[in-house]
């Protein structure tokens, strides 16, 4: 069965600074990988996804993620964080049928 | 833009009561899911549904839970006898046919069991 580890429970960055959120997955086959963002009291919004092909994927709101099979990682990055990026970020891994397993989430705080 | 719709947005129920959470998936989608998020915790997979039957379920999805697609548009999650620990946000998701397709999530139903 697939599983996801997000090692950082909480990250604080200054506005304008770069961001990297870590995600490691465990899955026996080629994974489908996702990053979702959740603002307080809101649903889950898909930031980006990886199914196959180019290992660097671009998403919405200026986010990107890189799939590294050798490290079983799918880290999320943004070159310059905005105050509106403060939210909870979830990495998820899916099987071919998309039954996803989510990580515990990383809460991002942005300092002015 | 098509979206997954969940009703109600918030439901309060007494312990032991039955609740039905409703979802209207995106119209051409064929795969349906329920996920749960206890406050402050991660999103947990409950069940997936395809071709009018459960395709996979987690250990959380025990006999008190059931899912149904009663007509061509709705997808429901029933909790037979609610417990305090069922209090959570419940998310419905749907996905269209094909392997390289992502699931779209509704805004969730917050269930509070008192």
mmCIF file of C-alpha atoms in Angstrom:
data_model
loop_
_atom_site.group_PDB
_atom_site.id
_atom_site.type_symbol
_atom_site.label_atom_id
_atom_site.label_comp_id
_atom_site.label_asym_id
_atom_site.label_seq_id
_atom_site.Cartn_x
_atom_site.Cartn_y
_atom_site.Cartn_z
ATOM 1 C CA UNK A 1 0.000 0.000 0.000
ATOM 2 C CA UNK A 2 1.109 3.509 -0.665
ATOM 3 C CA UNK A 3 2.091 5.989 2.052
ATOM 4 C CA UNK A 4 3.403 9.520 2.301
ATOM 5 C CA UNK A 5 5.683 11.257 4.770
ATOM 6 C CA UNK A 6 5.866 14.993 5.151
ATOM 7 C CA UNK A 7 8.714 15.501 7.599
ATOM 8 C CA UNK A 8 7.963 19.137 8.411
ATOM 9 C CA UNK A 9 4.841 19.790 10.444
ATOM 10 C CA UNK A 10 5.246 23.553 10.416
ATOM 11 C CA UNK A 11 7.428 25.887 8.366
ATOM 12 C CA UNK A 12 7.786 29.643 8.682
ATOM 13 C CA UNK A 13 9.276 31.717 5.894
ATOM 14 C CA UNK A 14 9.529 35.431 5.242
ATOM 15 C CA UNK A 15 7.517 36.940 2.449
ATOM 16 C CA UNK A 16 9.619 36.971 -0.687
ATOM 17 C CA UNK A 17 11.814 34.116 0.448
ATOM 18 C CA UNK A 18 11.992 30.807 -1.345
ATOM 19 C CA UNK A 19 10.106 27.771 -0.146
ATOM 20 C CA UNK A 20 10.613 24.038 -0.285
ATOM 21 C CA UNK A 21 8.196 21.577 1.278
ATOM 22 C CA UNK A 22 9.376 18.018 1.512
ATOM 23 C CA UNK A 23 7.454 14.910 0.596
ATOM 24 C CA UNK A 24 8.610 11.307 0.556
ATOM 25 C CA UNK A 25 6.434 8.490 -0.644
ATOM 26 C CA UNK A 26 6.381 4.753 -0.507
ATOM 27 C CA UNK A 27 4.769 2.807 -3.303
ATOM 28 C CA UNK A 28 5.755 -0.314 -5.143
ATOM 29 C CA UNK A 29 4.838 0.822 -8.631
ATOM 30 C CA UNK A 30 5.009 4.058 -10.539
ATOM 31 C CA UNK A 31 3.239 6.560 -8.330
ATOM 32 C CA UNK A 32 0.818 9.272 -9.166
ATOM 33 C CA UNK A 33 1.821 12.258 -7.051
ATOM 34 C CA UNK A 34 -0.097 15.334 -6.032
ATOM 35 C CA UNK A 35 0.202 18.472 -3.982
ATOM 36 C CA UNK A 36 -2.932 20.033 -2.539
ATOM 37 C CA UNK A 37 -3.373 23.253 -0.605
ATOM 38 C CA UNK A 38 -5.992 23.840 2.051
ATOM 39 C CA UNK A 39 -6.813 27.241 3.468
ATOM 40 C CA UNK A 40 -8.475 27.315 6.909
ATOM 41 C CA UNK A 41 -11.991 25.923 6.771
ATOM 42 C CA UNK A 42 -11.738 25.289 3.065
ATOM 43 C CA UNK A 43 -11.568 22.300 0.782
ATOM 44 C CA UNK A 44 -8.584 20.877 -1.047
ATOM 45 C CA UNK A 45 -7.271 22.663 -4.092
ATOM 46 C CA UNK A 46 -4.955 20.841 -6.456
ATOM 47 C CA UNK A 47 -1.668 22.694 -6.965
ATOM 48 C CA UNK A 48 -0.019 20.242 -9.316
ATOM 49 C CA UNK A 49 0.262 16.617 -10.231
ATOM 50 C CA UNK A 50 2.743 14.133 -11.652
ATOM 51 C CA UNK A 51 1.679 11.121 -13.644
ATOM 52 C CA UNK A 52 4.598 10.514 -15.994
ATOM 53 C CA UNK A 53 7.036 12.288 -18.302
ATOM 54 C CA UNK A 54 8.958 15.384 -17.325
ATOM 55 C CA UNK A 55 9.937 15.075 -13.681
ATOM 56 C CA UNK A 56 9.670 18.809 -13.064
ATOM 57 C CA UNK A 57 6.037 19.821 -13.050
ATOM 58 C CA UNK A 58 4.585 23.286 -12.961
ATOM 59 C CA UNK A 59 1.440 24.082 -11.071
ATOM 60 C CA UNK A 60 -0.798 26.966 -10.234
ATOM 61 C CA UNK A 61 0.174 30.012 -8.163
ATOM 62 C CA UNK A 62 3.831 29.751 -9.207
ATOM 63 C CA UNK A 63 4.470 26.397 -7.549
ATOM 64 C CA UNK A 64 6.547 23.598 -9.001
ATOM 65 C CA UNK A 65 7.553 20.143 -7.851
ATOM 66 C CA UNK A 66 10.216 17.700 -8.851
ATOM 67 C CA UNK A 67 9.793 13.939 -8.882
ATOM 68 C CA UNK A 68 12.960 12.116 -7.911
ATOM 69 C CA UNK A 69 12.466 8.387 -8.174
ATOM 70 C CA UNK A 70 15.865 7.566 -6.663
ATOM 71 C CA UNK A 71 14.954 9.501 -3.514
ATOM 72 C CA UNK A 72 11.236 8.635 -3.510
ATOM 73 C CA UNK A 73 10.580 12.330 -3.195
ATOM 74 C CA UNK A 74 8.244 14.909 -4.654
ATOM 75 C CA UNK A 75 9.215 18.215 -3.079
ATOM 76 C CA UNK A 76 7.202 21.356 -3.650
ATOM 77 C CA UNK A 77 8.977 24.622 -4.361
ATOM 78 C CA UNK A 78 8.217 28.255 -4.906
ATOM 79 C CA UNK A 79 10.902 30.863 -5.602
ATOM 80 C CA UNK A 80 9.190 33.745 -3.815
ATOM 81 C CA UNK A 81 6.470 33.252 -1.241
ATOM 82 C CA UNK A 82 3.508 35.621 -0.916
ATOM 83 C CA UNK A 83 1.539 36.221 2.273
ATOM 84 C CA UNK A 84 -1.476 34.601 0.606
ATOM 85 C CA UNK A 85 0.424 31.318 0.387
ATOM 86 C CA UNK A 86 -0.032 30.754 4.113
ATOM 87 C CA UNK A 87 -2.043 27.525 4.326
ATOM 88 C CA UNK A 88 -1.755 23.808 4.928
ATOM 89 C CA UNK A 89 -0.072 21.802 2.188
ATOM 90 C CA UNK A 90 -0.702 18.138 1.611
ATOM 91 C CA UNK A 91 1.284 15.755 -0.513
ATOM 92 C CA UNK A 92 -0.555 12.691 -1.770
ATOM 93 C CA UNK A 93 0.358 9.527 -3.607
ATOM 94 C CA UNK A 94 -2.085 7.584 -5.695
ATOM 95 C CA UNK A 95 -2.237 4.215 -7.283
ATOM 96 C CA UNK A 96 -3.370 3.782 -10.860
ATOM 97 C CA UNK A 97 -6.952 3.969 -9.624
ATOM 98 C CA UNK A 98 -6.206 7.202 -7.824
ATOM 99 C CA UNK A 99 -7.110 5.951 -4.347
ATOM 100 C CA UNK A 100 -4.901 8.514 -2.728
ATOM 101 C CA UNK A 101 -3.032 8.480 0.533
ATOM 102 C CA UNK A 102 -2.229 11.828 2.038
ATOM 103 C CA UNK A 103 0.667 12.973 4.150
ATOM 104 C CA UNK A 104 0.077 14.597 7.508
ATOM 105 C CA UNK A 105 0.450 18.043 6.012
ATOM 106 C CA UNK A 106 2.825 20.968 6.441
ATOM 107 C CA UNK A 107 1.474 24.212 7.800
ATOM 108 C CA UNK A 108 3.085 27.217 6.167
ATOM 109 C CA UNK A 109 3.293 30.530 7.999
ATOM 110 C CA UNK A 110 4.496 33.578 6.081
ATOM 111 C CA UNK A 111 6.143 36.393 8.033
ATOM 112 C CA UNK A 112 5.782 39.937 6.736
ATOM 113 C CA UNK B 1 -16.155 25.260 -14.425
ATOM 114 C CA UNK B 2 -17.727 21.999 -13.243
ATOM 115 C CA UNK B 3 -17.313 21.219 -9.587
ATOM 116 C CA UNK B 4 -18.124 18.639 -6.953
ATOM 117 C CA UNK B 5 -20.916 19.832 -4.691
ATOM 118 C CA UNK B 6 -21.449 18.646 -1.131
ATOM 119 C CA UNK B 7 -24.417 19.220 1.121
ATOM 120 C CA UNK B 8 -24.860 20.222 3.824
ATOM 121 C CA UNK B 9 -21.776 22.293 4.530
ATOM 122 C CA UNK B 10 -22.187 21.670 8.237
ATOM 123 C CA UNK B 11 -24.243 19.058 10.067
ATOM 124 C CA UNK B 12 -24.699 18.645 13.773
ATOM 125 C CA UNK B 13 -26.110 15.351 15.000
ATOM 126 C CA UNK B 14 -26.585 13.545 18.261
ATOM 127 C CA UNK B 15 -24.525 10.505 19.082
ATOM 128 C CA UNK B 16 -26.238 7.342 17.897
ATOM 129 C CA UNK B 17 -28.168 9.065 15.136
ATOM 130 C CA UNK B 18 -27.843 8.223 11.467
ATOM 131 C CA UNK B 19 -26.510 10.834 9.062
ATOM 132 C CA UNK B 20 -26.357 10.962 5.302
ATOM 133 C CA UNK B 21 -23.807 13.174 3.634
ATOM 134 C CA UNK B 22 -24.568 14.050 0.071
ATOM 135 C CA UNK B 23 -22.354 14.705 -2.902
ATOM 136 C CA UNK B 24 -23.015 15.568 -6.514
ATOM 137 C CA UNK B 25 -19.937 14.576 -8.498
ATOM 138 C CA UNK B 26 -18.951 16.140 -11.793
ATOM 139 C CA UNK B 27 -21.354 14.821 -14.375
ATOM 140 C CA UNK B 28 -19.097 12.792 -16.666
ATOM 141 C CA UNK B 29 -17.011 11.332 -13.838
ATOM 142 C CA UNK B 30 -17.081 7.634 -13.140
ATOM 143 C CA UNK B 31 -14.987 7.164 -10.011
ATOM 144 C CA UNK B 32 -16.136 8.466 -6.649
ATOM 145 C CA UNK B 33 -14.408 8.785 -3.306
ATOM 146 C CA UNK B 34 -14.969 9.748 0.284
ATOM 147 C CA UNK B 35 -12.198 11.069 2.473
ATOM 148 C CA UNK B 36 -12.241 12.204 6.074
ATOM 149 C CA UNK B 37 -10.214 14.819 7.931
ATOM 150 C CA UNK B 38 -10.431 14.950 11.694
ATOM 151 C CA UNK B 39 -9.720 18.483 12.884
ATOM 152 C CA UNK B 40 -6.021 19.253 12.708
ATOM 153 C CA UNK B 41 -5.144 15.878 11.253
ATOM 154 C CA UNK B 42 -4.412 14.503 7.850
ATOM 155 C CA UNK B 43 -6.856 13.606 5.140
ATOM 156 C CA UNK B 44 -7.729 9.904 5.311
ATOM 157 C CA UNK B 45 -9.071 7.714 2.557
ATOM 158 C CA UNK B 46 -12.383 6.045 3.357
ATOM 159 C CA UNK B 47 -13.734 4.425 0.219
ATOM 160 C CA UNK B 48 -13.708 4.418 -3.549
ATOM 161 C CA UNK B 49 -16.686 3.535 -5.732
ATOM 162 C CA UNK B 50 -16.879 2.563 -9.368
ATOM 163 C CA UNK B 51 -19.471 0.894 -11.537
ATOM 164 C CA UNK B 52 -22.002 0.867 -8.710
ATOM 165 C CA UNK B 53 -19.835 -0.951 -6.257
ATOM 166 C CA UNK B 54 -17.098 -0.322 -3.750
ATOM 167 C CA UNK B 55 -13.696 -0.827 -5.351
ATOM 168 C CA UNK B 56 -11.603 -0.245 -2.259
ATOM 169 C CA UNK B 57 -12.136 0.716 1.351
ATOM 170 C CA UNK B 58 -9.885 1.521 4.273
ATOM 171 C CA UNK B 59 -9.916 0.035 7.733
ATOM 172 C CA UNK B 60 -11.797 3.134 8.897
ATOM 173 C CA UNK B 61 -14.735 2.222 6.665
ATOM 174 C CA UNK B 62 -16.355 -0.321 8.942
ATOM 175 C CA UNK B 63 -19.892 -1.666 9.081
ATOM 176 C CA UNK B 64 -21.360 1.595 10.293
ATOM 177 C CA UNK B 65 -20.463 3.255 6.995
ATOM 178 C CA UNK B 66 -22.121 2.700 3.653
ATOM 179 C CA UNK B 67 -22.108 4.432 0.296
ATOM 180 C CA UNK B 68 -24.704 4.589 -2.390
ATOM 181 C CA UNK B 69 -25.315 6.127 -5.749
ATOM 182 C CA UNK B 70 -29.109 6.233 -5.597
ATOM 183 C CA UNK B 71 -29.597 7.954 -8.933
ATOM 184 C CA UNK B 72 -27.476 9.191 -11.781
ATOM 185 C CA UNK B 73 -26.193 12.242 -9.980
ATOM 186 C CA UNK B 74 -25.887 11.782 -6.225
ATOM 187 C CA UNK B 75 -23.278 9.895 -4.246
ATOM 188 C CA UNK B 76 -23.991 9.495 -0.551
ATOM 189 C CA UNK B 77 -22.137 8.460 2.570
ATOM 190 C CA UNK B 78 -24.262 7.084 5.377
ATOM 191 C CA UNK B 79 -23.066 6.723 8.923
ATOM 192 C CA UNK B 80 -25.480 4.416 10.685
ATOM 193 C CA UNK B 81 -24.944 5.189 14.348
ATOM 194 C CA UNK B 82 -22.679 8.157 14.821
ATOM 195 C CA UNK B 83 -20.014 8.302 17.494
ATOM 196 C CA UNK B 84 -18.238 11.305 18.909
ATOM 197 C CA UNK B 85 -15.089 10.316 17.050
ATOM 198 C CA UNK B 86 -16.901 10.555 13.732
ATOM 199 C CA UNK B 87 -16.754 14.319 14.066
ATOM 200 C CA UNK B 88 -14.668 15.427 11.122
ATOM 201 C CA UNK B 89 -14.706 17.105 7.751
ATOM 202 C CA UNK B 90 -15.843 14.692 5.071
ATOM 203 C CA UNK B 91 -14.702 15.285 1.513
ATOM 204 C CA UNK B 92 -16.219 13.789 -1.581
ATOM 205 C CA UNK B 93 -14.161 13.528 -4.763
ATOM 206 C CA UNK B 94 -14.758 12.334 -8.283
ATOM 207 C CA UNK B 95 -12.626 11.464 -11.285
ATOM 208 C CA UNK B 96 -13.272 10.833 -14.919
ATOM 209 C CA UNK B 97 -12.313 7.719 -16.845
ATOM 210 C CA UNK B 98 -8.652 7.223 -17.651
ATOM 211 C CA UNK B 99 -5.509 6.552 -15.719
ATOM 212 C CA UNK B 100 -3.902 9.974 -15.939
ATOM 213 C CA UNK B 101 -6.725 11.914 -14.426
ATOM 214 C CA UNK B 102 -6.915 13.598 -11.066
ATOM 215 C CA UNK B 103 -9.686 13.629 -8.521
ATOM 216 C CA UNK B 104 -11.633 16.807 -7.919
ATOM 217 C CA UNK B 105 -12.711 17.514 -4.365
ATOM 218 C CA UNK B 106 -15.806 19.126 -2.982
ATOM 219 C CA UNK B 107 -15.680 21.781 -0.280
ATOM 220 C CA UNK B 108 -16.508 19.249 2.391
ATOM 221 C CA UNK B 109 -19.189 18.653 5.003
ATOM 222 C CA UNK B 110 -18.259 19.364 8.567
ATOM 223 C CA UNK B 111 -19.921 16.769 10.756
ATOM 224 C CA UNK B 112 -20.192 17.479 14.457
ATOM 225 C CA UNK B 113 -21.434 14.697 16.704
ATOM 226 C CA UNK B 114 -22.607 15.842 20.125
#
